Amino acid sequence: MKHELVKPDITVIGGGLAGVCAAISAARLGQQVALVQNRPVLGGNSSSEVRVWVCGATAHGINRYARETGIMGELFVENQYRNPEGNPYLWDLIILEAVRAEPNIRLYLNTDVHEVEATGDGEERMITSVTGWMMGSERKIRFESQIYLDCTGDGLVGFLAGAKFALGREARSEYGEEWAPEVADQITLGSTLLFYTKDTGAPVRYIPPSFAKDITQTSIPIRRVIRSGDSGCHYWWIEWGGEHDTVHDNELIRDELWSVIYGIWDYIKNSGKFEADQMTLEWIGSLPGKREYRRFTGDYVLTQNDIISQREFPDAVAFGGWSIDLHPPQGMYAEASGSKHMHADGVYHVPFRSLYSANVRNMLMAGRDISASHVAFGTTRVMATCAVIGEAAGTGAALCAAMG
Ligand SMILES: Cc1cc2nc3c(=O)[nH]c(=O)nc-3n(C[C@H](O)[C@H](O)[C@H](O)COP(=O)(O)OP(=O)(O)OC[C@H]3O[C@@H](n4cnc5c(N)ncnc54)[C@H](O)[C@@H]3O)c2cc1C
């Protein structure tokens, strides 16, 4: 085993779109940045490993004028030019090349950070190092920086550092939010696996695995849309785990999602209700796309009322425009529709005070773990918004590092 010590100005942990944009923005401002990602590819949920579509403030055309510029805009344009078909592997490459184009970024793929050292009490906590294990290389790498950005989605780094956070749904009384439940609970949005299919041009047989679920015994065929030609994100509603612990029950959640995917495909191929003779499964996700876990507490907690009233913050550094998009706790088994939406009358602001920890002095965050209530997170969580937030947080981190 090799032990290594790296001392960049800034360490960004998590290489989803938030972390990528944070790393690029800080690097362009002259800081030495380590970008540490525990998967073999960048992009988080948008990567070829999960394959979620990148959405943002335009909300599928409702706010046409609001398309993200900045680093996310560069990625969009490059993707439109080189990958108009939306091939997920080419999207991985576009993100990888954007990172590799920055001389100030050192990229650590396959490196899982799970040790954090921090000192100080109360509001004086400071992270002194984070350590990751690079899988396949037997390298244990310690990162010592002035500033750390938790872009892990699940928020493991901040948790290990003792950063304050929220998990689940706040009570309505906490922030006066109409869409919050009366009583606080631990419910989150669930996780999802997607699958791709293709027409092979010749008949293909499908024998389901023993663990495939008989979905005719569930409400799925009645309550959800199933079409033989659909692929990928059309099946965003294959969601489960909202009443479980998204992280600690990740394996259980994956197994349930797999059982349903193979069951849906059995229904499509073998029920006689679809034209699917020549269709086969081309790709099935194995890494659950997680929607929600910890949300760190910053100096400000963004709420439903801020979003809907389009509150203008003096420290606005990012914007969003997607609906507040919440899902029923039972996910795909819910009788209710798979999602409900509440729109502001246009775009809304995200303040800088929601992008740094209230008690860990040298930690910023970007992505789905920012300081927002569960309801407000329902809109800030889309990836182009996470990316814009990442660019802002990376800029803030660079200023902090430059000014000591
Ligand atoms: C099925 C599904 C459908 C969705 N639909 C949409 C949609 O249509 N459009 C849209 O824009 N958004 C959608 N979302 C929401 C969106 O995907 C997430 O909110 C978004 O990915 C959050 O971005 P992020 O960068 O914060 O986190 P992530 O994309 O989760 O990226 C975090 C990265 O950090 C890495 N990481 C985690 N822990 C560590 C660690 N300890 N060390 C190193 N690396 C670590 C992870 O492997 C991951 O790659 C959907 C989500 C799901 C699951």
CSV table of N, CA, C and O and ligand atoms in Angstrom, one decimal, residues 13-19 36-39 43-45 52-55 111-113 151-153 156 192 233 236 289-291 366-368 381-384 386, ligand 1:
chain,number,residue,atom,x,y,z
A,13,ILE,N,-14.5,17.4,-2.9
A,13,ILE,CA,-14.9,16.0,-2.8
A,13,ILE,C,-16.2,15.8,-3.4
A,13,ILE,O,-17.2,16.4,-3.0
A,14,GLY,N,-16.3,14.9,-4.5
A,14,GLY,CA,-17.5,14.6,-5.2
A,14,GLY,C,-17.4,15.2,-6.6
A,14,GLY,O,-17.2,16.4,-6.8
A,15,GLY,N,-17.4,14.3,-7.6
A,15,GLY,CA,-17.3,14.8,-9.0
A,15,GLY,C,-18.6,14.7,-9.8
A,15,GLY,O,-18.6,14.4,-11.0
A,16,GLY,N,-19.7,15.0,-9.1
A,16,GLY,CA,-20.9,15.3,-9.9
A,16,GLY,C,-20.8,16.6,-10.6
A,16,GLY,O,-19.8,17.3,-10.5
A,17,LEU,N,-21.9,17.1,-11.2
A,17,LEU,CA,-21.8,18.4,-11.9
A,17,LEU,C,-21.5,19.5,-10.9
A,17,LEU,O,-20.8,20.5,-11.3
A,18,ALA,N,-22.0,19.4,-9.7
A,18,ALA,CA,-21.7,20.5,-8.7
A,18,ALA,C,-20.2,20.5,-8.4
A,18,ALA,O,-19.6,21.6,-8.5
A,19,GLY,N,-19.6,19.4,-8.2
A,19,GLY,CA,-18.2,19.3,-7.8
A,19,GLY,C,-17.3,19.7,-9.0
A,19,GLY,O,-16.3,20.4,-8.9
A,36,VAL,N,-11.7,15.1,-6.1
A,36,VAL,CA,-11.7,13.7,-5.7
A,36,VAL,C,-13.0,13.0,-5.9
A,36,VAL,O,-14.1,13.5,-5.3
A,37,GLN,N,-13.0,12.0,-6.7
A,37,GLN,CA,-14.3,11.4,-7.1
A,37,GLN,C,-14.2,9.9,-6.9
A,37,GLN,O,-13.2,9.3,-7.3
A,38,ASN,N,-15.2,9.3,-6.2
A,38,ASN,CA,-15.1,7.9,-5.8
A,38,ASN,C,-15.5,6.9,-6.9
A,38,ASN,O,-15.5,5.7,-6.8
A,39,ARG,N,-15.9,7.4,-8.1
A,39,ARG,CA,-16.3,6.6,-9.2
A,39,ARG,C,-15.3,6.7,-10.3
A,39,ARG,O,-14.6,7.7,-10.4
A,43,GLY,N,-19.4,13.2,-13.3
A,43,GLY,CA,-20.8,13.5,-13.7
A,43,GLY,C,-21.9,13.1,-12.7
A,43,GLY,O,-23.1,13.5,-12.9
A,44,GLY,N,-21.6,12.3,-11.8
A,44,GLY,CA,-22.6,11.9,-10.7
A,44,GLY,C,-23.8,11.3,-11.4
A,44,GLY,O,-23.6,10.4,-12.3
A,45,ASN,N,-24.9,11.7,-11.1
A,45,ASN,CA,-26.2,11.1,-11.6
A,45,ASN,C,-26.3,11.3,-13.1
A,45,ASN,O,-27.1,10.6,-13.8
A,52,VAL,N,-29.1,10.2,-15.7
A,52,VAL,CA,-30.2,11.1,-15.6
A,52,VAL,C,-30.0,12.3,-16.5
A,52,VAL,O,-28.9,12.8,-16.6
A,53,TRP,N,-31.1,12.8,-17.1
A,53,TRP,CA,-31.0,14.0,-17.9
A,53,TRP,C,-30.7,15.2,-17.1
A,53,TRP,O,-31.2,15.4,-16.0
A,54,VAL,N,-29.8,16.1,-17.7
A,54,VAL,CA,-29.5,17.3,-17.0
A,54,VAL,C,-30.6,18.4,-17.2
A,54,VAL,O,-30.9,18.8,-18.3
A,55,CYS,N,-31.3,18.8,-16.2
A,55,CYS,CA,-32.3,19.8,-16.3
A,55,CYS,C,-31.9,21.0,-15.5
A,55,CYS,O,-31.0,20.9,-14.6
A,111,THR,N,-11.4,7.4,-6.0
A,111,THR,CA,-10.9,7.7,-4.7
A,111,THR,C,-12.0,8.1,-3.8
A,111,THR,O,-12.6,9.1,-3.9
A,112,ASP,N,-12.2,7.2,-2.8
A,112,ASP,CA,-13.4,7.3,-1.9
A,112,ASP,C,-12.9,7.9,-0.6
A,112,ASP,O,-12.1,7.4,0.1
A,113,VAL,N,-13.4,9.1,-0.3
A,113,VAL,CA,-13.0,9.8,0.9
A,113,VAL,C,-13.9,9.3,2.0
A,113,VAL,O,-15.1,9.4,2.0
A,151,CYS,N,-19.1,18.2,-2.1
A,151,CYS,CA,-20.0,18.1,-3.3
A,151,CYS,C,-20.4,16.6,-3.4
A,151,CYS,O,-20.5,16.1,-4.5
A,152,THR,N,-20.4,15.9,-2.3
A,152,THR,CA,-20.6,14.4,-2.4
A,152,THR,C,-22.1,14.0,-2.6
A,152,THR,O,-22.4,12.8,-2.7
A,153,GLY,N,-23.0,15.0,-2.6
A,153,GLY,CA,-24.4,14.6,-2.6
A,153,GLY,C,-24.9,14.1,-1.3
A,153,GLY,O,-25.8,14.8,-0.7
A,156,LEU,N,-21.1,13.1,3.2
A,156,LEU,CA,-20.3,12.4,4.1
A,156,LEU,C,-19.2,13.2,4.8
A,156,LEU,O,-18.9,13.1,6.0
A,192,THR,N,-33.4,5.6,-7.7
A,192,THR,CA,-33.9,5.0,-8.9
A,192,THR,C,-32.7,4.3,-9.7
A,192,THR,O,-31.6,4.8,-9.7
A,233,CYS,N,-34.6,7.8,-18.9
A,233,CYS,CA,-35.3,8.7,-18.0
A,233,CYS,C,-36.8,8.6,-18.1
A,233,CYS,O,-37.5,9.2,-17.2
A,236,TRP,N,-38.1,7.4,-14.9
A,236,TRP,CA,-37.7,8.1,-13.6
A,236,TRP,C,-38.5,7.7,-12.4
A,236,TRP,O,-38.1,7.7,-11.3
A,289,GLY,N,-29.3,5.8,-8.5
A,289,GLY,CA,-29.2,7.2,-8.5
A,289,GLY,C,-29.9,7.7,-7.2
A,289,GLY,O,-31.1,7.5,-7.0
A,290,LYS,N,-29.2,8.4,-6.4
A,290,LYS,CA,-29.8,8.9,-5.1
A,290,LYS,C,-30.3,10.3,-5.3
A,290,LYS,O,-29.6,11.1,-5.9
A,291,ARG,N,-31.5,10.5,-4.8
A,291,ARG,CA,-32.0,11.9,-4.9
A,291,ARG,C,-31.7,12.8,-3.7
A,291,ARG,O,-31.4,13.9,-3.8
A,366,ALA,N,-21.9,22.3,-2.3
A,366,ALA,CA,-22.6,22.6,-3.5
A,366,ALA,C,-23.3,21.3,-4.0
A,366,ALA,O,-22.8,20.2,-3.8
A,367,GLY,N,-24.5,21.5,-4.7
A,367,GLY,CA,-25.2,20.3,-5.2
A,367,GLY,C,-26.4,20.1,-4.3
A,367,GLY,O,-27.0,21.0,-3.7
A,368,ARG,N,-26.8,18.8,-4.2
A,368,ARG,CA,-28.1,18.5,-3.5
A,368,ARG,C,-27.9,18.6,-2.0
A,368,ARG,O,-28.9,18.5,-1.3
A,381,ARG,N,-32.3,20.8,-6.5
A,381,ARG,CA,-31.6,19.6,-6.8
A,381,ARG,C,-31.4,19.2,-8.2
A,381,ARG,O,-30.6,18.4,-8.5
A,382,VAL,N,-32.0,19.9,-9.2
A,382,VAL,CA,-31.7,19.6,-10.6
A,382,VAL,C,-30.3,20.0,-11.0
A,382,VAL,O,-29.8,21.0,-10.5
A,383,MET,N,-29.8,19.2,-11.9
A,383,MET,CA,-28.3,19.3,-12.0
A,383,MET,C,-27.7,20.5,-12.6
A,383,MET,O,-26.6,20.9,-12.3
A,384,ALA,N,-28.4,21.2,-13.6
A,384,ALA,CA,-27.8,22.4,-14.1
A,384,ALA,C,-27.9,23.5,-13.0
A,384,ALA,O,-27.0,24.4,-12.9
A,386,CYS,N,-27.6,22.7,-9.7
A,386,CYS,CA,-26.4,22.3,-8.9
A,386,CYS,C,-25.1,22.8,-9.5
A,386,CYS,O,-24.2,23.1,-8.7
B,1,LIG,C1,-33.5,9.0,-11.0
B,1,LIG,C2,-33.3,10.4,-10.8
B,1,LIG,C3,-33.9,11.3,-11.6
B,1,LIG,C4,-33.7,12.6,-11.5
B,1,LIG,N1,-34.2,13.5,-12.5
B,1,LIG,C5,-33.5,14.6,-12.7
B,1,LIG,C6,-33.6,15.2,-14.0
B,1,LIG,O1,-34.4,14.8,-14.8
B,1,LIG,N2,-32.8,16.3,-14.2
B,1,LIG,C7,-32.0,16.8,-13.3
B,1,LIG,O2,-31.3,17.7,-13.6
B,1,LIG,N3,-31.9,16.2,-12.1
B,1,LIG,C8,-32.6,15.1,-11.8
B,1,LIG,N4,-32.4,14.5,-10.6
B,1,LIG,C9,-31.6,15.1,-9.5
B,1,LIG,C10,-30.1,15.1,-9.7
B,1,LIG,O3,-29.7,14.0,-10.4
B,1,LIG,C11,-29.4,15.2,-8.3
B,1,LIG,O4,-30.0,16.1,-7.5
B,1,LIG,C12,-28.0,15.7,-8.7
B,1,LIG,O5,-27.3,14.7,-9.3
B,1,LIG,C13,-27.2,16.2,-7.5
B,1,LIG,O6,-25.9,16.6,-8.0
B,1,LIG,P1,-24.6,16.5,-7.1
B,1,LIG,O7,-23.4,16.9,-7.9
B,1,LIG,O8,-24.9,17.2,-5.8
B,1,LIG,O9,-24.6,15.0,-6.7
B,1,LIG,P2,-24.3,13.6,-7.5
B,1,LIG,O10,-24.8,13.7,-8.9
B,1,LIG,O11,-24.9,12.6,-6.6
B,1,LIG,O12,-22.8,13.5,-7.5
B,1,LIG,C14,-22.0,13.4,-6.3
B,1,LIG,C15,-20.8,12.6,-6.7
B,1,LIG,O13,-19.9,12.5,-5.5
B,1,LIG,C16,-19.4,11.2,-5.5
B,1,LIG,N5,-19.1,10.9,-4.0
B,1,LIG,C17,-20.0,10.6,-3.1
B,1,LIG,N6,-19.4,10.4,-1.9
B,1,LIG,C18,-18.1,10.5,-2.2
B,1,LIG,C19,-16.9,10.3,-1.3
B,1,LIG,N7,-17.0,10.0,-0.1
B,1,LIG,N8,-15.7,10.5,-1.9
B,1,LIG,C20,-15.6,10.8,-3.2
B,1,LIG,N9,-16.7,11.0,-4.0
B,1,LIG,C21,-17.9,10.8,-3.5
B,1,LIG,C22,-20.5,10.3,-6.0
B,1,LIG,O14,-20.0,9.1,-6.5
B,1,LIG,C23,-21.1,11.1,-7.1
B,1,LIG,O15,-20.5,10.8,-8.3
B,1,LIG,C24,-32.8,13.1,-10.5
B,1,LIG,C25,-32.2,12.2,-9.6
B,1,LIG,C26,-32.4,10.9,-9.7
B,1,LIG,C27,-31.8,9.9,-8.8
